[in-house]
XYZ file of C-alpha atoms in Angstrom:
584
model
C 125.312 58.466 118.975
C 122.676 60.890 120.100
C 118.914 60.692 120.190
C 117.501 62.638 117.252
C 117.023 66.404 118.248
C 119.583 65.980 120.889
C 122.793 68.402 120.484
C 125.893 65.883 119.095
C 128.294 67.582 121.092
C 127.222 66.446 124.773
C 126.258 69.929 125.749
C 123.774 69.817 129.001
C 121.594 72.024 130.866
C 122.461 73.727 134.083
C 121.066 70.172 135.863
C 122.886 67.969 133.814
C 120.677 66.931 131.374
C 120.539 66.453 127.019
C 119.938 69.652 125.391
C 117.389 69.962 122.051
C 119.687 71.657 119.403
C 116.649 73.107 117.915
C 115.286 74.960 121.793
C 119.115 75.625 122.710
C 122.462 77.558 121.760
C 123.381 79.304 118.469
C 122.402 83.004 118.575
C 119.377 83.311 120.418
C 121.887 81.888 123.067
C 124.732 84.173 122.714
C 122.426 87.220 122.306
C 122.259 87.647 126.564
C 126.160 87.254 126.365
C 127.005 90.067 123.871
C 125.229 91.979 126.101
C 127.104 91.313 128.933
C 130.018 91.997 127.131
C 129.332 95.063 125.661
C 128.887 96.417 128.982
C 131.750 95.068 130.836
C 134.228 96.364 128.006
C 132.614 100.109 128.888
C 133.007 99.167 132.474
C 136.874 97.955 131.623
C 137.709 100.823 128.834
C 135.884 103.671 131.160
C 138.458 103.214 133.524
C 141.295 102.018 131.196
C 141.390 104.542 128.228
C 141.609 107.442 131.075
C 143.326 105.964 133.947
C 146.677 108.478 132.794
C 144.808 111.340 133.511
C 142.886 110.768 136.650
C 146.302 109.474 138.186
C 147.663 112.400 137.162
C 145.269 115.150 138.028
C 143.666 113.598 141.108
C 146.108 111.967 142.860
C 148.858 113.823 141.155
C 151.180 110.962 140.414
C 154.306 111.809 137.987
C 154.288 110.847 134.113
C 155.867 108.042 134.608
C 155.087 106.613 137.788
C 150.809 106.978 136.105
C 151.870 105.184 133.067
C 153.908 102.656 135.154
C 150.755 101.937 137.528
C 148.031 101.802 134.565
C 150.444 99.157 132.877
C 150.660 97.044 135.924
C 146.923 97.349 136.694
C 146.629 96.485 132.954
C 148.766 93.381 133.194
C 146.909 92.024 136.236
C 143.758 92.240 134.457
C 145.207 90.250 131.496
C 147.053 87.902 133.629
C 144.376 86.727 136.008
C 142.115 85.120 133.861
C 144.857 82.356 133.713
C 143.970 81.584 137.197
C 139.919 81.973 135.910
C 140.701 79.341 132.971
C 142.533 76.707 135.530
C 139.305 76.689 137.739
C 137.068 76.657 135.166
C 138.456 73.763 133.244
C 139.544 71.470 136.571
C 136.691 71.971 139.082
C 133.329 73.758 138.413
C 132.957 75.225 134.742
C 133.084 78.310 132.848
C 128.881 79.217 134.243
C 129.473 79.244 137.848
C 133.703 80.441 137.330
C 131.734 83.507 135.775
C 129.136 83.599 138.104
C 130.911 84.113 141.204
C 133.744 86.031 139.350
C 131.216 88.694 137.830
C 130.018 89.881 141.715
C 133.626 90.249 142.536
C 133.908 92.294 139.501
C 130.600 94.320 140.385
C 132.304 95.028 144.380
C 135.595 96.609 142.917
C 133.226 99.131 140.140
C 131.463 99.550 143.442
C 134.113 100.429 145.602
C 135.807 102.240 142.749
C 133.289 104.669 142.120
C 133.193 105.583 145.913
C 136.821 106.080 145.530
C 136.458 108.977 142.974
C 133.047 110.085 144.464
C 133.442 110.948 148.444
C 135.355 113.826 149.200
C 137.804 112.156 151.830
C 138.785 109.473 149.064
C 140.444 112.022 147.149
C 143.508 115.197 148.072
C 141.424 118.117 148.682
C 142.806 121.225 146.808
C 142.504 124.913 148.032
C 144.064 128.050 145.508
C 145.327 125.691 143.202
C 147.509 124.122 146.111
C 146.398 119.946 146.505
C 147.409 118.227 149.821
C 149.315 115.120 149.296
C 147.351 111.854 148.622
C 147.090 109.663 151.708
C 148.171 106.206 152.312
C 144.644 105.231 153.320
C 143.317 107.308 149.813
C 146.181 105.413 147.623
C 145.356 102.130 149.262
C 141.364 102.089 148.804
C 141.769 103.600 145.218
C 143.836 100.803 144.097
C 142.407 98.202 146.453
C 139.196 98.673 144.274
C 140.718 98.304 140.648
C 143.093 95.135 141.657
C 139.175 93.781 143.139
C 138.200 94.314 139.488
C 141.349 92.832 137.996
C 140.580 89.643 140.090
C 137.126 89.567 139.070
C 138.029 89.909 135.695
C 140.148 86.987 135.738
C 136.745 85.069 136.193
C 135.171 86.566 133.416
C 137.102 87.055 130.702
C 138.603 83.942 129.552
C 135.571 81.855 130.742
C 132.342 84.284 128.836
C 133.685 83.940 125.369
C 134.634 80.373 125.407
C 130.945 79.903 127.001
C 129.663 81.649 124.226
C 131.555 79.303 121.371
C 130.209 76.372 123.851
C 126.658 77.512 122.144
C 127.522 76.138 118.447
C 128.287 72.295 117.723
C 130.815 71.543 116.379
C 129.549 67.912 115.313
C 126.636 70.116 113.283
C 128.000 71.171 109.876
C 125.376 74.071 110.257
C 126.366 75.553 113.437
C 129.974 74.700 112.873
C 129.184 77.147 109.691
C 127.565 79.665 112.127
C 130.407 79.244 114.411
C 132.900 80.565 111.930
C 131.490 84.572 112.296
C 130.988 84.308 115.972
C 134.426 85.799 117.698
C 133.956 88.482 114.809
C 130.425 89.520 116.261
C 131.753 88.573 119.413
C 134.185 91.309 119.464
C 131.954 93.365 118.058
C 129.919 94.088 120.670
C 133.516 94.194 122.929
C 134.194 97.235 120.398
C 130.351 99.144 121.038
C 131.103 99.099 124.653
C 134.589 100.543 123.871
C 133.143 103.188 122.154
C 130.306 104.170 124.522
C 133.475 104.485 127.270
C 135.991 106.766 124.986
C 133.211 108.397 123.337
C 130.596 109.195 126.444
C 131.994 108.164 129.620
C 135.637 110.066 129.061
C 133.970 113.236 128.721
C 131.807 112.699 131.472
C 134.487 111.908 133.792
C 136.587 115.410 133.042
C 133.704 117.410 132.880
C 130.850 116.486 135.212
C 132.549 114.090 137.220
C 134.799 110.895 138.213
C 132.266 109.259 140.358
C 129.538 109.924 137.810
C 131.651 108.619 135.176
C 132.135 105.397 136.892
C 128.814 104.679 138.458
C 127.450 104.893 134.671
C 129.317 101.584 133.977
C 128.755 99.829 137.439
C 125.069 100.102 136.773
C 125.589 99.315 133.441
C 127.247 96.085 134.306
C 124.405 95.421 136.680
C 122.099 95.506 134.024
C 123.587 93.064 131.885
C 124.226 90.611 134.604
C 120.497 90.654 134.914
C 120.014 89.952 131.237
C 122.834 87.448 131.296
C 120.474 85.554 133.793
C 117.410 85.477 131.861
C 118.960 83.503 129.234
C 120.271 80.449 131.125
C 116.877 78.199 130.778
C 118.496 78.005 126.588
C 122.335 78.283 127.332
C 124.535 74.536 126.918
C 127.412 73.308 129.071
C 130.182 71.179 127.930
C 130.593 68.334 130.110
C 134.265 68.148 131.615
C 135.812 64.728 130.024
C 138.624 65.536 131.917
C 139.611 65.676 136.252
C 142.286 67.981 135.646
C 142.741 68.497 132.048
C 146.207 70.570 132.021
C 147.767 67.273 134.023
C 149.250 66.173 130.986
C 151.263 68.856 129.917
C 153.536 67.522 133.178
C 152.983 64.044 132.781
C 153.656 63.525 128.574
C 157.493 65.598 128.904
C 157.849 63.629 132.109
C 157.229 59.934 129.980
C 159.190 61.310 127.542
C 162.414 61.680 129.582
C 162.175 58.318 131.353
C 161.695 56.660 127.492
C 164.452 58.512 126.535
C 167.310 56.149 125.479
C 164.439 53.895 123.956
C 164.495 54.477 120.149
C 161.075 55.758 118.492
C 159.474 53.106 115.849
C 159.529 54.355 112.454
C 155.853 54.251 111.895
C 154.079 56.503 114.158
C 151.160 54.370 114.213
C 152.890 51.644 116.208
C 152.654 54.388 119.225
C 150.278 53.873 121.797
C 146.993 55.275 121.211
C 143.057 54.053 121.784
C 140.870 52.665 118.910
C 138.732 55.452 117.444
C 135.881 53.407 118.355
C 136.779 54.304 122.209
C 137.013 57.723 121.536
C 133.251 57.958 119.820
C 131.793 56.019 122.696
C 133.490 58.130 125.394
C 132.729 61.787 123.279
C 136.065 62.768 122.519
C 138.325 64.085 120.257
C 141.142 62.240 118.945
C 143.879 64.227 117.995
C 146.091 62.807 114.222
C 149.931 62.271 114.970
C 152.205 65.492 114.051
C 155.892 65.193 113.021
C 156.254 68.690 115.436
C 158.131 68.183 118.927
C 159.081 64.997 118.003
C 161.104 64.295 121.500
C 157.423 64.239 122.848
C 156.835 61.199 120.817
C 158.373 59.078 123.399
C 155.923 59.409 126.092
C 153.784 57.184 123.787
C 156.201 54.427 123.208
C 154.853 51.282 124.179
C 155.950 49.140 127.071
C 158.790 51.491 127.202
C 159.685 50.906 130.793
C 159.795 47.511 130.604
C 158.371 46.747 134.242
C 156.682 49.764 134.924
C 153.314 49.847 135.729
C 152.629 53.125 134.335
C 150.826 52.550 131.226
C 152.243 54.820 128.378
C 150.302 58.787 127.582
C 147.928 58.159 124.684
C 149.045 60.122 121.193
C 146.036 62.297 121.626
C 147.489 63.344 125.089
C 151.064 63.748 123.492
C 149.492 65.784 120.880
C 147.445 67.916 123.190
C 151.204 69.024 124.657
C 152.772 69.824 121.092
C 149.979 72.265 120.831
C 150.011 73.604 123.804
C 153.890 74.335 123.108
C 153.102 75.130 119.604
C 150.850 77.872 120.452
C 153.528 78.993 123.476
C 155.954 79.930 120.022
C 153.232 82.202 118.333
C 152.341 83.796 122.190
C 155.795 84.985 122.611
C 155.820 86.763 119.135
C 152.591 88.270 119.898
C 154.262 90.310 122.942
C 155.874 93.232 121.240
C 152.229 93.708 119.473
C 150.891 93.871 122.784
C 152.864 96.022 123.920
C 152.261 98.738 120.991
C 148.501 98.171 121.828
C 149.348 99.771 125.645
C 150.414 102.798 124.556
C 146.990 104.106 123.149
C 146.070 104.422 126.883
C 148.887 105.604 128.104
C 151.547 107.750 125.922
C 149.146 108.163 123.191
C 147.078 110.048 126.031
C 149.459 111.938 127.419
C 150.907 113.255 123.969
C 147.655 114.255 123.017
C 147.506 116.502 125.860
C 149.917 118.592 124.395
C 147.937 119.519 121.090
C 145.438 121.713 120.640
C 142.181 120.079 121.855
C 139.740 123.097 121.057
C 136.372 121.828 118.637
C 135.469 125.689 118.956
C 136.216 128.665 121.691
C 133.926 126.000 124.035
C 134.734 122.794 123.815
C 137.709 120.302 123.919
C 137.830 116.706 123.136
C 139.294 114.896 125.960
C 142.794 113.364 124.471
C 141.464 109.571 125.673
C 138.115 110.260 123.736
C 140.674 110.182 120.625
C 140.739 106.163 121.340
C 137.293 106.357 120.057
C 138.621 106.283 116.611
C 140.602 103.044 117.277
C 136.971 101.407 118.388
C 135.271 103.373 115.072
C 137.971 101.552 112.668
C 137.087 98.490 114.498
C 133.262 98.544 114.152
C 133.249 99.676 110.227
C 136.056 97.322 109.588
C 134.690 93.710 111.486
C 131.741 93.992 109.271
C 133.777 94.379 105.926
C 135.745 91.595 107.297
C 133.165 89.367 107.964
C 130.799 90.186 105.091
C 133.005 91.093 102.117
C 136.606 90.077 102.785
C 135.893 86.605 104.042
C 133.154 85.178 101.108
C 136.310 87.165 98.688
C 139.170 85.428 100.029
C 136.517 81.848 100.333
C 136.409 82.378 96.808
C 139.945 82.257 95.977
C 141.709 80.240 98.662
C 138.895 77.594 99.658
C 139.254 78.379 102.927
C 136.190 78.392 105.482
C 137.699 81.518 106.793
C 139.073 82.946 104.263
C 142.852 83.202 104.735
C 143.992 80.846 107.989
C 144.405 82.138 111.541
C 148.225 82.815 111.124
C 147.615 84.527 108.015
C 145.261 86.628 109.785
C 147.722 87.672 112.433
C 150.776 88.248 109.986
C 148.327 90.846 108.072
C 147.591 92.578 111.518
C 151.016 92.857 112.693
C 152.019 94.175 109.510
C 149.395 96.628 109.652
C 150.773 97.434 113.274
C 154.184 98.374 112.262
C 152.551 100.748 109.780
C 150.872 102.538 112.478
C 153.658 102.530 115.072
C 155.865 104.298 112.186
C 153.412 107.035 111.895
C 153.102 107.822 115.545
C 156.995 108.461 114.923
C 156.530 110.246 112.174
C 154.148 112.449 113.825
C 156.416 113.098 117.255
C 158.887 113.889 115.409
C 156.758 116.428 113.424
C 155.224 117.932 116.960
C 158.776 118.356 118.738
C 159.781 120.733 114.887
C 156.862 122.716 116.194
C 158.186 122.934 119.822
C 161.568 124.009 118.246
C 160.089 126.635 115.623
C 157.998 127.942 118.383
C 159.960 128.069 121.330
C 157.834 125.751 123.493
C 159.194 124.403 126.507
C 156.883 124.713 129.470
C 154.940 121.500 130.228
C 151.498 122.857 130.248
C 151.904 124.789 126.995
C 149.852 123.579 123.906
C 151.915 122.634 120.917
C 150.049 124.643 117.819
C 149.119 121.530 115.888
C 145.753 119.748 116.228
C 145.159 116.364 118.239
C 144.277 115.023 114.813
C 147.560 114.534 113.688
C 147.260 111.482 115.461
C 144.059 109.784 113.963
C 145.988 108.176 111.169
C 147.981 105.913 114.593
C 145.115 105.093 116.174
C 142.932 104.261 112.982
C 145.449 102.127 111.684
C 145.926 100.143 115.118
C 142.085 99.624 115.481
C 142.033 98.185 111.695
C 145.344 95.859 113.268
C 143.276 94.838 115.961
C 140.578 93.481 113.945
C 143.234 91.326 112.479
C 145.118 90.992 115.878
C 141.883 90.478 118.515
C 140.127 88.687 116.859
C 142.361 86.625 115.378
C 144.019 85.521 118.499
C 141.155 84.853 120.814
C 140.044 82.397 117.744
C 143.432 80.571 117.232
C 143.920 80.150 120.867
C 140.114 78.534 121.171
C 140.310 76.650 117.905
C 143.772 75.036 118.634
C 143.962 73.865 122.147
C 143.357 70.823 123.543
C 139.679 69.895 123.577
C 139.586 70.052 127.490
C 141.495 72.922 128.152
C 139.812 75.793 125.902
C 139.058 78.069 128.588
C 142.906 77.938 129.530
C 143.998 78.025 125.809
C 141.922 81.501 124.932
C 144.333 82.728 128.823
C 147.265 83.081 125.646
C 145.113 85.640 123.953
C 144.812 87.332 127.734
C 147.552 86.796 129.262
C 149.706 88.240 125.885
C 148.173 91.607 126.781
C 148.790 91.268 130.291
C 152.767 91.006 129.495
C 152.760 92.978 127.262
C 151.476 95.564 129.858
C 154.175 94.858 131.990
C 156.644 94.848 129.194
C 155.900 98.016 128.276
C 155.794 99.313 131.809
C 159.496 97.793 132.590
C 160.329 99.316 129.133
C 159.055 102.666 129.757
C 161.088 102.763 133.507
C 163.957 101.528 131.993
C 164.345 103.583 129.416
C 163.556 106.795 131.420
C 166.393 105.635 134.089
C 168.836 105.279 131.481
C 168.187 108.237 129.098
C 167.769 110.322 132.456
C 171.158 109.784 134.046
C 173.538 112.400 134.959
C 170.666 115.050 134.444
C 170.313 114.661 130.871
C 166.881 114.961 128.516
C 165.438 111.958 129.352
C 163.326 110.350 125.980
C 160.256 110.240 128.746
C 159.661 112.744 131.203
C 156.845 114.573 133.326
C 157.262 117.541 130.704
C 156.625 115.659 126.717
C 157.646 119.472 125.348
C 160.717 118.772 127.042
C 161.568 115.375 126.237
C 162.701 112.834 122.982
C 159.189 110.847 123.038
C 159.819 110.493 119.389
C 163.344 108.706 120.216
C 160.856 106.343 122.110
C 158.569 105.308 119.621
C 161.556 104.985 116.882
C 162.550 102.623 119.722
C 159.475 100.815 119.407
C 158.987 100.854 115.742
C 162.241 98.980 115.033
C 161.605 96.288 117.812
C 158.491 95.773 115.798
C 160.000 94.654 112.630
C 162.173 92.524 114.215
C 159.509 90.839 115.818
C 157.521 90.887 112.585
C 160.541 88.445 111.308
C 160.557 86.529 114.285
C 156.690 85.871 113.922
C 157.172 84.618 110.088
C 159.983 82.696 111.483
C 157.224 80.934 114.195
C 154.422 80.824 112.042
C 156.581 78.930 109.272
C 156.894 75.999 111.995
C 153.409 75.736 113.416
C 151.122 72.688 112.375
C 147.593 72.973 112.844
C 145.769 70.494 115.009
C 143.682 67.524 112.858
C 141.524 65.678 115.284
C 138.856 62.897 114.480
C 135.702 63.373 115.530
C 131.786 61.662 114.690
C 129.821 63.098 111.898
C 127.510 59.958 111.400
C 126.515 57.045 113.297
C 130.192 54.462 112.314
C 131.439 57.139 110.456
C 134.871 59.256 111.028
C 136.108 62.480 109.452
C 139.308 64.187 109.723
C 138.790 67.881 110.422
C 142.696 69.208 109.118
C 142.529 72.976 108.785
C 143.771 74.607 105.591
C 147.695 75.402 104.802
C 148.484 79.220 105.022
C 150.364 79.735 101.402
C 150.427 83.232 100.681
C 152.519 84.721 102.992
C 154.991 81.755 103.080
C 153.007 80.388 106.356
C 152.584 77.062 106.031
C 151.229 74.114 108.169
């Protein structure tokens, strides 16, 4: 047990030593982070939301070559931070995996804003006529955002999982405190999103690309800074484990050699150390689950008779169930993902069409309407958090207020709602084109950008649902050791679906294209069947709406042991998800 005033948890300081819960953590902790964060999403989101266009009107890539590259970009971002999460949680530690991550990420918003700044960076254009881009101009632009993808590999799965590091768990108080933090956490993701679609889009189409990106790189300076000044209060978790992800090879690999030998009946004849070991050594033991029971086997004892390998502990064969477990719900979360890419890419480019025009002055950039899906986001994360959760506490018993699957099935329903409006409202916008003769690609379609609020309000109330939802389940149910690598599902989702939406968006236009035919995606969307493309989408959806019931309906939550008094044990089970047939 810990000395009084001494977190209960393990948590250290930066030198190694026992942390006061009372001088350390909680919110005063995580206030430097937010910060960070809100400022790295308006780094991220300044270049993301707009990408399409600056592609398209400064190196003068093709429609679908732009959306193509922004995907990919996209998925590296997403993708890397499984690399970021491995490091972290084998050799040195989310603090210094950020550390060192976050100047790489500086260099590429560095080298990125030089990119759209100097005049020899960019094709020069004379009477309306552009030279072509050069290899050397193409190789330094994208050079720059790949050195930000690798930084943010670093960052992102390792900052939010540092922040959770700041409540203990072993505290009923914090654990309470801990239940609104990914909420507020992705709160301040969505103010930084908003300052980018809002302020920095505009800025970049009408005073300037290098302007619009050197806002953000100082920006992210700036909270790197602030991020600093707080690490005399932050807490690090002691790695338990060498290389924590070890065992998802080793358990399956047990479990083959054992696997003529016949499983007891009882699962508590299975190998597994007294709880008594696990309270003196700080961790977690993880309760037996009747899930994956093949895996069982790798816990059988003496099951090689001779072998000197001594058999995987049921915590370790439980830490692999989950790990598979949670595997099931990423894959249905893929099709989500890959609605959530096209607010940055189509969603752009079809609002480019429409009649921009606020008054015979002005026109809203057609990224700047992904401003609405941050707006929905910030109104609705407080409702959530302040209304809907006590509500739902009420009624259910649940600390959160429905469970995490729950969550996600609401948000994905919510999703195919706003995927079958953008339909709706293509197919409305190509009746205009027909009624009024449009056809050339730089003619504006009579009908206001607006038509599409309803789409991207309704995804940013999905993604409160969605986000949130899945950063939290992937943190809350992984293996006690490998939560920086466990939130890389919530990441590395979005990266695939990125690059599922990019091999669905080539694909499609090769094969609608052929033999000269009206291809559903083309360089001219007045010209085109964009609407036969998101009908495309929409019905993928529901079918991936079933196959998510169909996953959740199998999942079993993690129960784990842990110390709440000095001799005393407590199972920590999370609650069954009822309503929408979701059950543990």
């Amino acid at each position: 047990m810990e000395a009084k005033g001494f977190t209960q948890d393990g948590t250290v300081d930066l030198q190694g030593r026992p942390v006061l819960s009372s001088k350390t953590g909680k919110w005063k902790a995580c206030a430097f982070l937010v910060g960070y964060e809100a400022f790295e999403r308006m780094a991220f989101y300044g270049i993301q939301s707009n990408l399409v266009n600056y592609l398209t009107s400064q190196l003068h890539e093709d429609t679908v070559s732009s959306v193509r590259n922004v995907n990919n970009w996209s998925g590296v971002v997403w993708i890397t931070p499984l690399l970021g999460a491995y490091i972290a949680d084998t050799y040195i530690g989310r603090f210094w995996t950020f550390t060192l991550s976050s100047l790489i990420y500086v260099l590429g918003m560095i080298l990125l804003t030089m990119a759209a700044s100097l005049k020899f960076m960019k094709p020069t254009c004379t009477n309306g006529i552009c030279s072509k881009t050069s290899t050397s101009q193409i190789a330094f632009f994208y050079s720059s955002l790949y050195i930000i993808a690798i930084g943010a590999g670093g960052t992102k799965p390792n900052i939010s999982t540092f922040g959770a590091d700041q409540f203990d768990d072993f505290n009923p108080y914090e654990r309470n405190l801990k239940v609104s933090f990914f909420n507020w956490w992705m709160f301040s993701s969505f103010i930084g999103a908003l300052c980018a679609t809002l302020g920095l889009v505009y800025i970049q189409e009408n005073l300037g690309w290098g302007l619009g990106y050197g806002i953000p790189t100082a920006g992210l300076l700036f909270s790197l800074v602030i991020f600093y000044i707080g690490s005399p209060i932050y807490r690090h978790k002691i790695r338990k484990t060498k290389s924590p992800a070890r065992d998802l090879i080793r358990v399956p690999i047990a479990a083959f050699r054992n696997r003529k030998i016949q499983l007891p009946d009882n699962p508590s004849e299975l190998h597994e150390f007294d709880t008594q070991d696990y309270i003196r050594s700080g961790k977690r033991q993880v309760v037996h689950s009747p899930a994956f029971r093949c895996l069982d086997k790798a816990a059988i004892k003496h099951g090689n008779g001779g072998d000197s390998k001594p058999p995987c502990t049921v915590t370790q064969v439980e830490g692999t169930k989950l790990v598979l477990g949670m595997a099931l719900i990423w894959l249905v979360t893929l099709i989500p993902s890959t609605i959530w890419a096209q607010i940055n890419t189509l969603f752009v480019k079809q609002g480019t069409t429409l009649n921009r025009s606020l008054s015979p002055s002005f026109r809203i950039p057609a990224a700047s309407l992904g401003s609405f899906v941050t707006l929905s986001m910030l109104l609705s994360v407080p409702m959530y958090d302040r209304y809907f959760v006590p509500f739902m506490r009420r009624r259910t018993g649940n600390p959160r207020g429905i469970t995490m699957l729950q969550r996600l099935g609401v948000g994905f329903v919510i999703q195919v709602m706003a995927i079958a409006i953008a339909y709706a409202v293509e197919v409305r916008r190509m009746h205009v084109i027909r009624v009024q003769h449009i056809s050339g690609p730089k003619q504006i379609v009579p009908m206001s950008i607006f038509w599409l609020l309803p789409q991207y309000v309704l995804l940013g109330v999905a993604d409160v649902f969605n986000a949130i939802g899945l950063l939290e389940f992937f943190y809350d149910q992984s293996p006690e050791d490998m939560q920086s690598l466990g939130t890389t599902f919530f990441t590395s989702g979005i990266g695939v679906g990125n690059f599922l939406n990019s091999f669905l968006v080539t694909l499609v236009d090769k094969v609608t294209g052929r033999n000269g035919e009206k291809g559903w995606i083309g360089d001219n969307l007045n010209d085109c069947h964009l609407d036969y493309y998101y009908g495309f989408l929409m019905v993928i959806s529901i079918l991936n709406l079933g196959a998510f019931f169909w996953a959740s309906s199998r999942y079993v939550y993690k129960r784990e042991t842990k110390e709440v008094n000095e001799g005393c044990v407590e199972m920590e089970t999370k609650a069954l998800d009822t309503s929408l047939g979701l059950h543990a």
